[in-house]
XYZ file of C-alpha atoms in Angstrom:
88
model
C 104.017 89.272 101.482
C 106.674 89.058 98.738
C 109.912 88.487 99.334
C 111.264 91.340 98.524
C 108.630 93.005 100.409
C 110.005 91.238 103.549
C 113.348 92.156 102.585
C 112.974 96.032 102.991
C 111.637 95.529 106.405
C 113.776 95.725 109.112
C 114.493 93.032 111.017
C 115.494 92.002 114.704
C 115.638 89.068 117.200
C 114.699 88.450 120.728
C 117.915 88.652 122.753
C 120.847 87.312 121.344
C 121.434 84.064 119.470
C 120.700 81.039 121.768
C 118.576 79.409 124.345
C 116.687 82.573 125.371
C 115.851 83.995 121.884
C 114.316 80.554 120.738
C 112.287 80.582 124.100
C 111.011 84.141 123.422
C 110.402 83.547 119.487
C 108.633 80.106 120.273
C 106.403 82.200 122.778
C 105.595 84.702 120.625
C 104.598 82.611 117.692
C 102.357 80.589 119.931
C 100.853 84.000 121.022
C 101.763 83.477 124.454
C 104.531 86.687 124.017
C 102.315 89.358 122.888
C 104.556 92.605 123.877
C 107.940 93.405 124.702
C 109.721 96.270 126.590
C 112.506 98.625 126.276
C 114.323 100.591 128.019
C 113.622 104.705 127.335
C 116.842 105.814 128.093
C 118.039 103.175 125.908
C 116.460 104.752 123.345
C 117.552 108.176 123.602
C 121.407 107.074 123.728
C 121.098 105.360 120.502
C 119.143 108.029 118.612
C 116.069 106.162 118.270
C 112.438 106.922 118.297
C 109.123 104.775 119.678
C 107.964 102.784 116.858
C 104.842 103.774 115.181
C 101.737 101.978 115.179
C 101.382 99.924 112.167
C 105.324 99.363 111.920
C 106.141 95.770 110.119
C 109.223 94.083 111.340
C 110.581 90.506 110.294
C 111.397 88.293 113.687
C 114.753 86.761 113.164
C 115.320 83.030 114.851
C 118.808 82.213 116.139
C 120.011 81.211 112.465
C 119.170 84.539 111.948
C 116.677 83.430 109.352
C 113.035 84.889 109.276
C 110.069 83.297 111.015
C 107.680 85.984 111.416
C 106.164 89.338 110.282
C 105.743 91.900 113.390
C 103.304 94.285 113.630
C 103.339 97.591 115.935
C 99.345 97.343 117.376
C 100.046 99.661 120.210
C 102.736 101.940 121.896
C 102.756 103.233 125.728
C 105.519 104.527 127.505
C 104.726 103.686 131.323
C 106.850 103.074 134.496
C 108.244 99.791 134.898
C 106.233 99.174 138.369
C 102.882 100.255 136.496
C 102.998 97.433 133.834
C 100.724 94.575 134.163
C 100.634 91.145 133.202
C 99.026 92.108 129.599
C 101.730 94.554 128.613
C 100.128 97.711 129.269
C-alpha cells in the first residue's frame, strides 16, 4: 500500500498515548490482540455506525505515527457477559 493510499484511511490508536496503548499495539502486532470492543451506546451518542467488514484502518503508536494496516474481518454486536475469550 502506497502512501498516499494509507493516508486516506482513517486512522486511530489503542487508548490514549502511553503505557497502555503501546501494550495493546505491541499485542496486536504480535497477534496476540485480535479484536477489540466498544461500547454501543457509545456509538449512538457520537453519531457513528458499526464498521463494515472489509474496513482498512491505519493503527497509530503513541508518537502517533503509523505501524499497522487494520482490517474489519468480522462485526457482532453481543452482550458484554456473552463474549468469550476469542472475541465473539
Amino acid at each position: 500500500m502506497s502512501r498516499p493510499e494509507l493516508a486516506a484511511l482513517p486512522s486511530w490508536g489503542f487508548a490514549f498515548p502511553g503505557p497502555l496503548r503501546d501494550t495493546l499495539t505491541a499485542l496486536a502486532l504480535d497477534g496476540t490482540k485480535t479484536a477489540t470492543a466498544g461500547l454501543w451506546i457509545e456509538l449512538e451518542v457520537d453519531g457513528e455506525t458499526l464498521p463494515d467488514v472489509g474496513t482498512r484502518e491505519v493503527l497509530l503508536d503513541s508518537a502517533e505515527q503509523p505501524v499497522a494496516v487494520i482490517e474489519t474481518t468480522a462485526v457482532s454486536v453481543v452482550r458484554l457477559a456473552d463474549v468469550d475469550g476469542d472475541g465473539r
